Amino acid sequence: KAGVTQTPRYLIKTRGQQVTLSCSPISGHRSVSWYQQTPGQGLQFLFEYFSETQRNKGNFPGRFSGRQFSNSRSEMNVSTLELGDSALYLCASNGVAGGPGTDTQYFGPGTRLTVL
Amino acid sequence: QKEVEQDPGPLSVPEGAIVSLNCTYSNSAFQYFMWYRQYSRKGPELLMYTYSSGNKEDGRFTAQVDKSSKYISLFIRDSQPSDSATYLCAMSAGSNYQLIWGAGTKLIIKP
């Protein structure tokens, strides 16, 4: 079974630009979550999509947005980039680790965004 | 106060030692507990998954949950340099993937 794919792996942008990151979840998984990871803040939840609908949202400004397509692939977009947006952006494919009630997350390698 | 507390380390131990990593939490509704390992510049990978209290063993790894003390542990036996990574605990009260994460503990195994 193929894992979670994220593209691109590395990205360098300048302040004010916008960026789109892509995530393909594990086949059969219908839910995708996005996280921002920085050394100081750890893993911070951005949003979760299930069947093309945003189901949960973290505490990030409106510059951060996402969407999910009918094939479960997801994109996140950050507009008007700021220096503080430099981080590792992780996509998680949400599924089950065992029987019912064992919901858990399987992560992709991440996209490392550097804003200059 | 954070819902999940985890010492960021670093924790440095010699090869072959038994490692103990811990998290404490405040929300008594948490019933699903996970440990993830993250190597530098990679995404986290699921190591152990435990429901409710008790122990779970997988090879050199043992996960322990004590709900009465709101305390979870991950033990690594016969530690290897390849175990050097950041270990994150995560937990949830139910489904919908609302995981609450610890800050992660950086572990260094010295050859």
PDB file of C-alpha atoms in Angstrom, chain A residues 4-6 21-35 45-57 66-69 71-76 90-95 104-108, chain B residues 96-97:
ATOM      1  CA  VAL A   4       1.249   9.539   1.915  1.00  0.00           C
ATOM      2  CA  THR A   5       2.751  11.684  -0.819  1.00  0.00           C
ATOM      3  CA  GLN A   6       3.465  15.373  -0.461  1.00  0.00           C
ATOM      4  CA  LEU A  21       1.114  22.465  -1.307  1.00  0.00           C
ATOM      5  CA  SER A  22      -0.295  19.116  -2.353  1.00  0.00           C
ATOM      6  CA  CYS A  23      -1.018  15.889  -0.510  1.00  0.00           C
ATOM      7  CA  SER A  24      -2.167  12.484  -1.737  1.00  0.00           C
ATOM      8  CA  PRO A  25      -3.430  10.306   1.127  1.00  0.00           C
ATOM      9  CA  ILE A  26      -3.258   6.542   1.488  1.00  0.00           C
ATOM     10  CA  SER A  27      -5.599   4.826  -0.926  1.00  0.00           C
ATOM     11  CA  GLY A  28      -9.029   4.407   0.682  1.00  0.00           C
ATOM     12  CA  HIS A  29      -8.545   7.139   3.272  1.00  0.00           C
ATOM     13  CA  ARG A  30     -11.122   9.896   2.935  1.00  0.00           C
ATOM     14  CA  SER A  31      -9.843  12.249   5.607  1.00  0.00           C
ATOM     15  CA  VAL A  32      -6.754  14.430   5.486  1.00  0.00           C
ATOM     16  CA  SER A  33      -5.307  16.721   8.127  1.00  0.00           C
ATOM     17  CA  TRP A  34      -2.702  19.453   7.758  1.00  0.00           C
ATOM     18  CA  TYR A  35      -0.203  20.571  10.375  1.00  0.00           C
ATOM     19  CA  PHE A  45      -3.244  21.712  13.659  1.00  0.00           C
ATOM     20  CA  LEU A  46      -4.328  23.667  10.591  1.00  0.00           C
ATOM     21  CA  PHE A  47      -7.446  21.887   9.307  1.00  0.00           C
ATOM     22  CA  GLU A  48      -8.999  18.547   8.513  1.00  0.00           C
ATOM     23  CA  TYR A  49     -10.963  17.573   5.428  1.00  0.00           C
ATOM     24  CA  PHE A  50     -13.328  14.674   4.995  1.00  0.00           C
ATOM     25  CA  SER A  51     -15.049  13.903   1.706  1.00  0.00           C
ATOM     26  CA  GLU A  52     -14.262  17.351   0.277  1.00  0.00           C
ATOM     27  CA  THR A  53     -15.608  19.205   3.342  1.00  0.00           C
ATOM     28  CA  GLN A  54     -13.595  21.021   5.962  1.00  0.00           C
ATOM     29  CA  ARG A  55     -14.587  19.330   9.169  1.00  0.00           C
ATOM     30  CA  ASN A  56     -12.258  20.964  11.681  1.00  0.00           C
ATOM     31  CA  LYS A  57     -10.114  24.061  11.685  1.00  0.00           C
ATOM     32  CA  GLY A  66      -7.269  24.271   1.970  1.00  0.00           C
ATOM     33  CA  ARG A  67      -9.461  22.068  -0.122  1.00  0.00           C
ATOM     34  CA  GLN A  68      -9.999  18.429  -0.882  1.00  0.00           C
ATOM     35  CA  PHE A  69     -10.901  16.873  -4.196  1.00  0.00           C
ATOM     36  CA  ASN A  71     -10.243  11.600  -5.175  1.00  0.00           C
ATOM     37  CA  SER A  72      -9.292  12.618  -1.574  1.00  0.00           C
ATOM     38  CA  ARG A  73      -6.191  14.503  -2.688  1.00  0.00           C
ATOM     39  CA  SER A  74      -5.833  17.735  -0.779  1.00  0.00           C
ATOM     40  CA  GLU A  75      -4.150  21.073  -1.269  1.00  0.00           C
ATOM     41  CA  MET A  76      -3.358  23.823   1.146  1.00  0.00           C
ATOM     42  CA  LEU A  90       2.797  17.986   7.248  1.00  0.00           C
ATOM     43  CA  CYS A  91      -0.137  16.202   5.737  1.00  0.00           C
ATOM     44  CA  ALA A  92      -1.684  13.288   7.596  1.00  0.00           C
ATOM     45  CA  SER A  93      -3.837  10.606   6.049  1.00  0.00           C
ATOM     46  CA  ASN A  94      -6.452   9.631   8.597  1.00  0.00           C
ATOM     47  CA  GLY A  95      -7.378   5.995   8.994  1.00  0.00           C
ATOM     48  CA  THR A 104      -5.034   7.508  13.874  1.00  0.00           C
ATOM     49  CA  GLN A 105      -2.907   9.519  11.496  1.00  0.00           C
ATOM     50  CA  TYR A 106      -0.246   8.505   9.009  1.00  0.00           C
ATOM     51  CA  PHE A 107       2.068  11.292   7.996  1.00  0.00           C
ATOM     52  CA  GLY A 108       3.735  12.218   4.764  1.00  0.00           C
TER      53      GLY A 108
ATOM     54  CA  ASN B  96     -12.425  12.440  14.114  1.00  0.00           C
ATOM     55  CA  TYR B  97      -8.656  12.615  14.415  1.00  0.00           C
TER      56      TYR B  97
END
